[in-house]
mmCIF file of C-alpha atoms in Angstrom:
data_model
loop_
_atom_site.group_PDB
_atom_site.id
_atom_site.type_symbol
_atom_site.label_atom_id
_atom_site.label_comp_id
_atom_site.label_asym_id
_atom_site.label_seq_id
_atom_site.Cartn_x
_atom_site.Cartn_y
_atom_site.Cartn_z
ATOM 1 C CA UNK A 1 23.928 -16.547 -5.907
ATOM 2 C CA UNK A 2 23.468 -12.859 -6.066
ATOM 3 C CA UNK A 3 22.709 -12.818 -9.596
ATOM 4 C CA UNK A 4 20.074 -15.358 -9.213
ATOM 5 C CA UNK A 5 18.287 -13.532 -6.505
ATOM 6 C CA UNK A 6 18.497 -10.347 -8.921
ATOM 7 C CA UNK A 7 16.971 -12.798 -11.781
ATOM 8 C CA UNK A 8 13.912 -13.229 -9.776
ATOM 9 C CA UNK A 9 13.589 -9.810 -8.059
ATOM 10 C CA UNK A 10 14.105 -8.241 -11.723
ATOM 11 C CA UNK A 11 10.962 -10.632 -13.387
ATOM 12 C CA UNK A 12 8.828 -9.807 -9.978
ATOM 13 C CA UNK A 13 9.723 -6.013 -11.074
ATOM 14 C CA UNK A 14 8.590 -6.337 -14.282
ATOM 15 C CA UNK A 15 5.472 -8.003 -13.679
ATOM 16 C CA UNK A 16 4.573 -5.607 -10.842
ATOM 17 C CA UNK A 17 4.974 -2.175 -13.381
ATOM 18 C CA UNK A 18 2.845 -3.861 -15.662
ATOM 19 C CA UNK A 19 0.077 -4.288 -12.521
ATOM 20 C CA UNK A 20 0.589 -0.639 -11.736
ATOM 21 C CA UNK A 21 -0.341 0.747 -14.922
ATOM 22 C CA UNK A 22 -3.164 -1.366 -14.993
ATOM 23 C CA UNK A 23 -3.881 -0.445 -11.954
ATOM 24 C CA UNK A 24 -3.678 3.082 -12.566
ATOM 25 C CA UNK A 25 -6.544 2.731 -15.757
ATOM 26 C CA UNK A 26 -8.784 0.838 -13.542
ATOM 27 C CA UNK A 27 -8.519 3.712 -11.517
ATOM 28 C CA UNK A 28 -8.680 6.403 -14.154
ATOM 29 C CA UNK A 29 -11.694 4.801 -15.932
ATOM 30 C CA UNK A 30 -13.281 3.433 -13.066
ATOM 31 C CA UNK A 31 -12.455 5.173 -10.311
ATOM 32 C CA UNK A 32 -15.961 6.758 -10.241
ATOM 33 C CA UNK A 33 -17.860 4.044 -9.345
ATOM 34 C CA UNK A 34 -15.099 2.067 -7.283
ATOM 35 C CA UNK A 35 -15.538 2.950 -3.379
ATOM 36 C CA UNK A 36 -12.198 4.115 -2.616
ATOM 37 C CA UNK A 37 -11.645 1.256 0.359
ATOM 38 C CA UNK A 38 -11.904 -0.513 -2.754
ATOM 39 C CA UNK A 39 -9.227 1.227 -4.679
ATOM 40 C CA UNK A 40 -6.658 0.819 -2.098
ATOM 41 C CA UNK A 41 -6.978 -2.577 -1.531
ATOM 42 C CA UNK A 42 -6.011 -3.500 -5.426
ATOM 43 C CA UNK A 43 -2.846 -2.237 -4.373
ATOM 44 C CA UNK A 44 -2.316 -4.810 -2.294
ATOM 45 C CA UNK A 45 -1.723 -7.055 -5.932
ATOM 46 C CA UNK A 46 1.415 -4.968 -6.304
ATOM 47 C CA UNK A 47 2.889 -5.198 -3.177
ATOM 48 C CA UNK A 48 2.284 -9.022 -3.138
ATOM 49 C CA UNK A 49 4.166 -8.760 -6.525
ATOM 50 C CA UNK A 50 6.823 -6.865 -5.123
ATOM 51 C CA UNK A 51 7.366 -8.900 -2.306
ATOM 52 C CA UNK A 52 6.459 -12.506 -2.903
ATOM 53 C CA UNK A 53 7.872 -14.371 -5.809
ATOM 54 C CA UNK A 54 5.592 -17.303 -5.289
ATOM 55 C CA UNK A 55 2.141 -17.641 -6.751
ATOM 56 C CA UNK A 56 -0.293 -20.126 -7.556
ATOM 57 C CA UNK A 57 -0.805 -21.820 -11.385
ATOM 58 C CA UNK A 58 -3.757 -20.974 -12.984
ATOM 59 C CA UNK A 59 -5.658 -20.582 -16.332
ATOM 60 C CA UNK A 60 -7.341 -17.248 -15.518
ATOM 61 C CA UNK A 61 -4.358 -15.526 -14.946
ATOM 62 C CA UNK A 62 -4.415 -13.063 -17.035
ATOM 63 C CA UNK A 63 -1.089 -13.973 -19.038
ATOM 64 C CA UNK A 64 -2.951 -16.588 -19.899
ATOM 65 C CA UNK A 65 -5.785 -14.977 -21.639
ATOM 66 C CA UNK A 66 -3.888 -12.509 -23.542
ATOM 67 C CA UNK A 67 -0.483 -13.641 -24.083
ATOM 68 C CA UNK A 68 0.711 -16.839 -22.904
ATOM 69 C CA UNK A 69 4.167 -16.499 -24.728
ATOM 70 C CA UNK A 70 4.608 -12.881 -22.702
ATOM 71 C CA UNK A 71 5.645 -15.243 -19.478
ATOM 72 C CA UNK A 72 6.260 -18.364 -18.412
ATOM 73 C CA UNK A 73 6.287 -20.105 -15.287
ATOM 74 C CA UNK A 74 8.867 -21.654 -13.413
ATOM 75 C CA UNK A 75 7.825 -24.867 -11.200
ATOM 76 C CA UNK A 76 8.310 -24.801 -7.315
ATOM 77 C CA UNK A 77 6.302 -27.772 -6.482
ATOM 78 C CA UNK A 78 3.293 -29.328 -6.889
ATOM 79 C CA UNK A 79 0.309 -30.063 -4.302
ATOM 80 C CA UNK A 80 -2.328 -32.454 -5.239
ATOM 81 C CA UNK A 81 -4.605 -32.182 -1.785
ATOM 82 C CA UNK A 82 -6.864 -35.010 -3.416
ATOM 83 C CA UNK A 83 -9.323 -32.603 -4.461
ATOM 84 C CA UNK A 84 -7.106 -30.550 -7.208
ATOM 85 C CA UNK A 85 -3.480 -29.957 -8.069
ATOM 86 C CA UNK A 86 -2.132 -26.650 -7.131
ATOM 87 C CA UNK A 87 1.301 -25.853 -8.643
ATOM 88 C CA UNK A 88 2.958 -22.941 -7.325
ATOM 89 C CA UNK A 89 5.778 -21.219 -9.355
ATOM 90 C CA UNK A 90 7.247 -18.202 -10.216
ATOM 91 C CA UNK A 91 7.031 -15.917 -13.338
ATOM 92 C CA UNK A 92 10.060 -15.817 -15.708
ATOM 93 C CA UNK A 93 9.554 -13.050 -17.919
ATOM 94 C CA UNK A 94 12.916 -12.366 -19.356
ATOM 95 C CA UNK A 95 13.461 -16.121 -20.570
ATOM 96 C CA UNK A 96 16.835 -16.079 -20.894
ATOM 97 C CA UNK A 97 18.156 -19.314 -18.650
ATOM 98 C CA UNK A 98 18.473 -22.655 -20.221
ATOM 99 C CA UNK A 99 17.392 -24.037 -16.810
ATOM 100 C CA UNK A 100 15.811 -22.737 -13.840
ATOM 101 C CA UNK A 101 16.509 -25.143 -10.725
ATOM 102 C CA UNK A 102 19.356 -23.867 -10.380
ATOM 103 C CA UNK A 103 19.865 -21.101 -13.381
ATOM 104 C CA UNK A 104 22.208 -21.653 -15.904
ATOM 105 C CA UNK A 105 22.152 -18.708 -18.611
ATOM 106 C CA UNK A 106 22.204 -19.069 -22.276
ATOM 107 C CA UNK A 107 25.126 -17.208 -22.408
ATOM 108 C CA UNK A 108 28.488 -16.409 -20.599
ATOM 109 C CA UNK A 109 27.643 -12.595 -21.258
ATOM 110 C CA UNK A 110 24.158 -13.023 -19.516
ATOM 111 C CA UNK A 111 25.257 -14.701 -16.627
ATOM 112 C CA UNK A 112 28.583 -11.800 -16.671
ATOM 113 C CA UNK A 113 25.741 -8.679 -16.564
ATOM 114 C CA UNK A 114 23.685 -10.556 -14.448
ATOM 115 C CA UNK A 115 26.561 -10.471 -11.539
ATOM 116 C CA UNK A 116 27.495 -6.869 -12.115
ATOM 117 C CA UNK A 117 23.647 -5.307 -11.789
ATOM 118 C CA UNK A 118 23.163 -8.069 -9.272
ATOM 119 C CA UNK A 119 26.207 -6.457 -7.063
ATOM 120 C CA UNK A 120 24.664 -3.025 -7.430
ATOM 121 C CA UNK A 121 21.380 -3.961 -6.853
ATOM 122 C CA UNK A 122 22.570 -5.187 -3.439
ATOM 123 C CA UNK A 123 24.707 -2.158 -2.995
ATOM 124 C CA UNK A 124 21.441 0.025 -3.949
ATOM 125 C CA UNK A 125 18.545 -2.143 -1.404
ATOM 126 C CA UNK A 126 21.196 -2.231 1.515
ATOM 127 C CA UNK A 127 21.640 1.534 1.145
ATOM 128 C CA UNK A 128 18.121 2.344 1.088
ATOM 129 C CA UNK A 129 17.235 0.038 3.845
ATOM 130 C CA UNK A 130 19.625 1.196 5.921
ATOM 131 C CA UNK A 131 18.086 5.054 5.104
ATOM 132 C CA UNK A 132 14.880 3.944 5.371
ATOM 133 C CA UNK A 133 16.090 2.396 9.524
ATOM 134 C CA UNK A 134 18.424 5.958 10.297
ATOM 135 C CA UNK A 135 15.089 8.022 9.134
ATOM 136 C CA UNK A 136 12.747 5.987 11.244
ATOM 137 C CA UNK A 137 14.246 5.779 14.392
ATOM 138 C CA UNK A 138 15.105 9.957 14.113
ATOM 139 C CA UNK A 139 11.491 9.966 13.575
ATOM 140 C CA UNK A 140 10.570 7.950 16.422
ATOM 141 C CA UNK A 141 12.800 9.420 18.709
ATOM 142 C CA UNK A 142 11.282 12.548 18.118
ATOM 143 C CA UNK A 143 7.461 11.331 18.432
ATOM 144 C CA UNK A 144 8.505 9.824 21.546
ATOM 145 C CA UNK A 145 8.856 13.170 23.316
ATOM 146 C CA UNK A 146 4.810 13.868 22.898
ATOM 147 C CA UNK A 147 2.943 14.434 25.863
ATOM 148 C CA UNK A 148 -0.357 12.771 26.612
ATOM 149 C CA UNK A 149 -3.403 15.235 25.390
ATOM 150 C CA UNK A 150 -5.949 16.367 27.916
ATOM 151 C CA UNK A 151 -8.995 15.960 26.291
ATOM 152 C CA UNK A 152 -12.688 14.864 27.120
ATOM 153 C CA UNK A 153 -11.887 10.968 26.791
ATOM 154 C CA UNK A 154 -15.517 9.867 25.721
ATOM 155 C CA UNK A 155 -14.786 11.404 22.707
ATOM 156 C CA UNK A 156 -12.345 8.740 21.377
ATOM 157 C CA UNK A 157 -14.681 5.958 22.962
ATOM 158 C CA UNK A 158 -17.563 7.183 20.910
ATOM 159 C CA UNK A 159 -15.162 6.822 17.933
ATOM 160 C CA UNK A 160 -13.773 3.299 18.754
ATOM 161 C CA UNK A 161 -17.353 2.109 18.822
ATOM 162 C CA UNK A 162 -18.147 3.709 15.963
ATOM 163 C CA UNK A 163 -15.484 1.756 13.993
ATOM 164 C CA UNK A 164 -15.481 -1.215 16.125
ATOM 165 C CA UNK A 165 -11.905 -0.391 16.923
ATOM 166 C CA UNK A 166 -10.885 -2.606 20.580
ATOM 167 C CA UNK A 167 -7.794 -1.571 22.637
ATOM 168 C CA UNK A 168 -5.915 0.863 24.317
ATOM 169 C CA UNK A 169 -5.182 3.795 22.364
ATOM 170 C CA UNK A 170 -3.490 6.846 23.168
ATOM 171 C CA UNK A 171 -3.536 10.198 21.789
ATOM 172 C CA UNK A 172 -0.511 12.358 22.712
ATOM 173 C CA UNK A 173 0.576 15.693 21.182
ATOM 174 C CA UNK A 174 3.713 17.153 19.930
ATOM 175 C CA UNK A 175 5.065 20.334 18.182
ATOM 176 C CA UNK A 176 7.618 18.443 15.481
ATOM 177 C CA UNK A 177 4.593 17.485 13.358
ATOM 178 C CA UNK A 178 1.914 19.593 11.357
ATOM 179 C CA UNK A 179 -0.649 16.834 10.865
ATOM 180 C CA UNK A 180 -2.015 14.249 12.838
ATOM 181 C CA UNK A 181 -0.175 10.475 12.573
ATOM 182 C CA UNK A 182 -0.129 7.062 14.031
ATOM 183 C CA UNK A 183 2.949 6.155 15.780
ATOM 184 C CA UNK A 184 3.736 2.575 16.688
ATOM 185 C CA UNK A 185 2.525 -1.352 15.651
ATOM 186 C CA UNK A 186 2.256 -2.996 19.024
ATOM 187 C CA UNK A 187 1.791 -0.219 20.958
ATOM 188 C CA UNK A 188 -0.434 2.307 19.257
ATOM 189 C CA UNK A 189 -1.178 5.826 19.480
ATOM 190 C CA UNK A 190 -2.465 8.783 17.853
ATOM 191 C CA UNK A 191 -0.285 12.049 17.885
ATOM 192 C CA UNK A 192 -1.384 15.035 16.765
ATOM 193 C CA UNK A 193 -0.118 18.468 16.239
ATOM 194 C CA UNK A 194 -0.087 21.340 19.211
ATOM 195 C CA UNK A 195 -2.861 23.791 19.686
ATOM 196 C CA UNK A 196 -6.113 21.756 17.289
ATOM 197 C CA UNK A 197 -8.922 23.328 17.142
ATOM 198 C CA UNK A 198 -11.361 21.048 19.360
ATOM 199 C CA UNK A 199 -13.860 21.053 16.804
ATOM 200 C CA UNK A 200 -11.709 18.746 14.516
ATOM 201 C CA UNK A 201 -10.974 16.603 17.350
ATOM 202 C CA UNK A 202 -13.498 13.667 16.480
ATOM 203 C CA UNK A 203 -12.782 13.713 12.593
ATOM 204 C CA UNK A 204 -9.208 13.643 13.297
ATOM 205 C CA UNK A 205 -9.529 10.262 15.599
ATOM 206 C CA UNK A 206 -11.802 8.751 12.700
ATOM 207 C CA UNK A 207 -9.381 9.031 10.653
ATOM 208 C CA UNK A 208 -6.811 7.572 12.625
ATOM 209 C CA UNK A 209 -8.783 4.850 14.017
ATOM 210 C CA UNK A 210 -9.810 3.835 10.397
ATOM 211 C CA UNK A 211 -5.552 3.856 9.941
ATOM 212 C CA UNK A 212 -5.323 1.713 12.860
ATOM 213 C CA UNK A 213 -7.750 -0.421 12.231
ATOM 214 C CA UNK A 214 -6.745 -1.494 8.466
ATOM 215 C CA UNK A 215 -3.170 -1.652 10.074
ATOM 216 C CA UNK A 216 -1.800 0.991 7.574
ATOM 217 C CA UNK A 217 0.847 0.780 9.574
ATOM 218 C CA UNK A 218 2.220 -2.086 8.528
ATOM 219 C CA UNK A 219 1.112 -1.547 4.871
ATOM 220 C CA UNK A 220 3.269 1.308 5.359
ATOM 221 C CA UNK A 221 6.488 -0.552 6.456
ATOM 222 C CA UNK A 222 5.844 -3.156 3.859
ATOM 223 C CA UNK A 223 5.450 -0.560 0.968
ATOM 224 C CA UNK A 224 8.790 1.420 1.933
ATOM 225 C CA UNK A 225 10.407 -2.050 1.938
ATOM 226 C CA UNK A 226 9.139 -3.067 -1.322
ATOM 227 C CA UNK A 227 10.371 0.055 -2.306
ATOM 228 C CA UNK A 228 13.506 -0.463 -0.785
ATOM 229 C CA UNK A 229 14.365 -3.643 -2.421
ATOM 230 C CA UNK A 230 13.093 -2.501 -6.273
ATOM 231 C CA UNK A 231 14.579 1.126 -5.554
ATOM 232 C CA UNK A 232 15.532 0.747 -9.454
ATOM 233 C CA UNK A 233 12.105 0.574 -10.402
ATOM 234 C CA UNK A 234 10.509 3.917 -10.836
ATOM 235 C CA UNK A 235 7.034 1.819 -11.346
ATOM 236 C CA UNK A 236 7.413 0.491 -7.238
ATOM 237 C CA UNK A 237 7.950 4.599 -6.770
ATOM 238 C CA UNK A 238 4.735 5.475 -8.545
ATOM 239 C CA UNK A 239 3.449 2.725 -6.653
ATOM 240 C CA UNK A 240 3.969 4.019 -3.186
ATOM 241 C CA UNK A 241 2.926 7.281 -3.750
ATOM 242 C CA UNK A 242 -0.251 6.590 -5.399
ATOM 243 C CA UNK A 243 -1.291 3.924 -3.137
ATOM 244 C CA UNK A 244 -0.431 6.034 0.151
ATOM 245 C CA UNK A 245 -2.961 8.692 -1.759
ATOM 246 C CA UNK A 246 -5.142 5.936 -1.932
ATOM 247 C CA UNK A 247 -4.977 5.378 1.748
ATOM 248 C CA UNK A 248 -5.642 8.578 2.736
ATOM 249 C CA UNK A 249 -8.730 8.818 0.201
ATOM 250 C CA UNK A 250 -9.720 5.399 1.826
ATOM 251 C CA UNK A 251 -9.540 6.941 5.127
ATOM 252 C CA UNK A 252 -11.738 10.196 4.243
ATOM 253 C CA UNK A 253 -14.447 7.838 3.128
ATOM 254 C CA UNK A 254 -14.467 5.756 6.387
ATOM 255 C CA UNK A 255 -15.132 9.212 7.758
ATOM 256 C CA UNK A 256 -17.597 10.242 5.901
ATOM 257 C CA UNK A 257 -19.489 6.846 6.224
ATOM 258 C CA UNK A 258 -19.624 8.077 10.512
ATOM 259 C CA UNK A 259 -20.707 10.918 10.733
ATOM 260 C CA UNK A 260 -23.906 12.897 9.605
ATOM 261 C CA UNK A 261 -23.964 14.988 6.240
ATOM 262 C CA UNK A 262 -23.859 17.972 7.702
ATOM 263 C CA UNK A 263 -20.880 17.485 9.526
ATOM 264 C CA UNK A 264 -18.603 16.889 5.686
ATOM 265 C CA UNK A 265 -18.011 20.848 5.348
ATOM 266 C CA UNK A 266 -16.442 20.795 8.764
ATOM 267 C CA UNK A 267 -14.783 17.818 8.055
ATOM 268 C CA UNK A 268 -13.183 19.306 4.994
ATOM 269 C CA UNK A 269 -12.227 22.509 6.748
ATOM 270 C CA UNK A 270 -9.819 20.286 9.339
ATOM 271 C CA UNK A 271 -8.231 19.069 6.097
ATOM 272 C CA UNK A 272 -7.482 22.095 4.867
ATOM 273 C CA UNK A 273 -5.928 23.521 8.420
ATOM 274 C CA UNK A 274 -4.191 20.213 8.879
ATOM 275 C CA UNK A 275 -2.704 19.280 5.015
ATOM 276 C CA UNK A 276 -1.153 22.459 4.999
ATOM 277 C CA UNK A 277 2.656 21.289 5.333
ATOM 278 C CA UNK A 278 4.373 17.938 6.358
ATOM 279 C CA UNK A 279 7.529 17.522 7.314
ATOM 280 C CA UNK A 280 7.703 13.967 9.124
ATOM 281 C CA UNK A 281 9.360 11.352 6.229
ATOM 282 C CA UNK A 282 6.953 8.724 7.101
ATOM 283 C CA UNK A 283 3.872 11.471 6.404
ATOM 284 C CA UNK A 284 -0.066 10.311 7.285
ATOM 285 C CA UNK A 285 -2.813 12.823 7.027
ATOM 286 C CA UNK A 286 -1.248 15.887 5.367
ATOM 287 C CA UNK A 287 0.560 14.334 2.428
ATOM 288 C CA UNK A 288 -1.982 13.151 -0.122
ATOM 289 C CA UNK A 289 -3.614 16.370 -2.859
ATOM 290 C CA UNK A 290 -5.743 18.106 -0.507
ATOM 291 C CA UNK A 291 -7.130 19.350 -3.742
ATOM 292 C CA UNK A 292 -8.705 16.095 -4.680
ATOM 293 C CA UNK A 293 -9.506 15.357 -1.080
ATOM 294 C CA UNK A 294 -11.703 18.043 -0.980
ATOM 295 C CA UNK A 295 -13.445 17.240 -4.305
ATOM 296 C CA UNK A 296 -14.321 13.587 -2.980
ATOM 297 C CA UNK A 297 -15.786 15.135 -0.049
ATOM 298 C CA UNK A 298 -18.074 17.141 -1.640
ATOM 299 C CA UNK A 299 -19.001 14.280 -4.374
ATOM 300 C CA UNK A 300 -19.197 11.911 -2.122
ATOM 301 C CA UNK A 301 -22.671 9.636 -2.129
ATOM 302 C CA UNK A 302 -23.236 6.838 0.219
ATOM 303 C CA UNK A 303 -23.928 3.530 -2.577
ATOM 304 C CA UNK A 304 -26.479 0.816 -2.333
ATOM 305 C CA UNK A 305 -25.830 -2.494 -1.398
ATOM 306 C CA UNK A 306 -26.437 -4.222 -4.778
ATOM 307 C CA UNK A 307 -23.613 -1.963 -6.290
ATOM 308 C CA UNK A 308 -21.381 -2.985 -3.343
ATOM 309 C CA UNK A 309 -21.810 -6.199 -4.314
ATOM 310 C CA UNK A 310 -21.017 -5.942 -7.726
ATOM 311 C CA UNK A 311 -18.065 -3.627 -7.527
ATOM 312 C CA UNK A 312 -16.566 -5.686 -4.695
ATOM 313 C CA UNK A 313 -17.248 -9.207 -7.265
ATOM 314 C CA UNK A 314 -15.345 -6.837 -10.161
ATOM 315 C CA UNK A 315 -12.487 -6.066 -7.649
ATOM 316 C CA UNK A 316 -12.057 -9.789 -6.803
ATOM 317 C CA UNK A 317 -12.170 -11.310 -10.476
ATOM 318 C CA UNK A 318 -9.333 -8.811 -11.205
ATOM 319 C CA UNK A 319 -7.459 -10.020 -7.969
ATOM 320 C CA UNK A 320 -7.459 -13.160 -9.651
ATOM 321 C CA UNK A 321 -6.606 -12.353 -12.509
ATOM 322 C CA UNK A 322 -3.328 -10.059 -12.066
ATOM 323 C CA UNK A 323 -2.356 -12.332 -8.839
ATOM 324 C CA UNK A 324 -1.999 -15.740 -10.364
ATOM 325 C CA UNK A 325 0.925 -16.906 -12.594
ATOM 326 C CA UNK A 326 0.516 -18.907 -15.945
ATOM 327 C CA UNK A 327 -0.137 -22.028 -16.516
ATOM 328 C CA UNK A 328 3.735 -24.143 -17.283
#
């Protein structure tokens, strides 16, 4: 049983280090015209990789075009809703079962390795999960002794209309972190280190409000569990720190979309009082190259709507096209 899990979770692996480093040219080569909102959601390909081993059929997958002996896929079913047949499946890189529902190796010796890694495997995402629970319930144990922030409340209203942004939010303070964070799913809020400067206040709750309202949260919890369950993979590593960079940079430009020109040098000098140090495990604000931060701040040009367009049609037809699984 376990080695057929770790069959599947090692061909989802492989296919999802592939999508990274294609990810990562795409980003290299085109990362100058991409808006970074943009950038940071072709992540999401990977972690659907990571995480789901069932995708749709189809002849513009990608394996398709270049290489349609790289991977083949395995059938789950077939839907025909009258209008067209969908086949969903799952992508068997390795190829090394005679037959797939249920697996039976080509050899003894496979199906022999195939137990041992799958029994360490197990050993390996158990361990980490369980790490990944102790840390974030220290964490959150510690965020929960922050104190409600007196502050001039229209402030945060003017922000959540700004961004469209609906519900209660709080914004509490504490001195165990160095950068501001969101704290909690259900029940949100917005912590923030002691003593800010007031000045930074409303770029700060930008920030977090554009966090909150892409629900990085969650992206955040499903990342670390990806992570978790292909800790083997130091592709799913690069992975989660590149695409939490992405967040952040994704986060900068909602901010700089809000408020006026004049306001980005300001803007940048909260980042460089705030990114200064992290020490929370589950960082936010603070733990992406300030560096680099900066530099999109200062090169950063609002885009016209025809170029949205296009970009956004570009960042689609690639969703397709790494997302999908081969025709059988």
């Amino acid at each position: 049983m376990i080695n057929n899990i770790f069959y599947y979770i090692l061909n989802m692996s492989i296919i999802a280090a592939i999508i990274v480093v294609m990810l990562l040219l795409i980003r290299a080569v085109f990362g100058k015209w991409l808006q970074k909102p943009l950038i940071y959601a072709l992540w999401g390909i990977v972690l659907f990789r990571l995480l789901i081993p069932i995708s749709i059929s189809s002849e513009f997958s990608l394996i398709n075009i270049v290489n349609p002996d790289f991977a083949k896929a395995v059938v789950v079913s077939d839907v025909d809703n009258g209008v067209t047949d969908i086949t969903y499946s799952v992508t068997n890189v390795m190829q090394l079962a005679e037959e797939y529902n249920p697996i039976e190796y080509k050899t003894n010796r496979i199906e022999k390795v195939f137990n041992i890694f799958g029994l360490i495997w197990l050993i390996g995402a158990v361990l980490f999960v369980l790490a990944a629970i102790i840390i974030y319930r220290i964490t959150m144990k510690r965020l929960n002794q922050a104190v409600k922030l007196e502050y001039d409340m229209r402030i945060l209203e003017k922000c959540k209309e700004r961004l469209n942004v609906n519900g209660e939010i709080g914004v509490y303070e504490s001195g165990f972190i160095n950068t501001p964070i969101v704290s909690g799913i259900l029940k949100t809020k917005i912590i923030i280190p002691k003593n800010i400067k007031s000045d930074f206040l409303e770029y700060i709750l930008i920030h977090e409000l554009s966090h909150i309202k892409r629900k990085d949260n969650i992206w955040k919890l499903l990342s670390i569990l990806a992570v978790c369950i292909h800790w083997f993979n130091p592709f799913a590593w690069l992975f989660l720190w590149i695409s939490e960079r992405d967040m952040e940079n994704a986060c900068d430009y909602k901010v700089l979309k809000n408020i006026p020109d004049d306001k980005r040098k300001n803007y940048a000098l909260s980042l460089v009082e705030l990114a200064d140090s992290q020490r929370l495990p589950f960082p936010a604000l603070g733990n992406t190259a300030v560096k680099q931060r900066l530099i999109n701040i200062s090169t950063y040009k609002r885009i016209s709507t025809i170029m949205l367009i296009i970009t956004s049609v570009l960042c689609m037809i690639v969703t397709i096209l790494l997302i999908t699984n081969p025709i059988t």
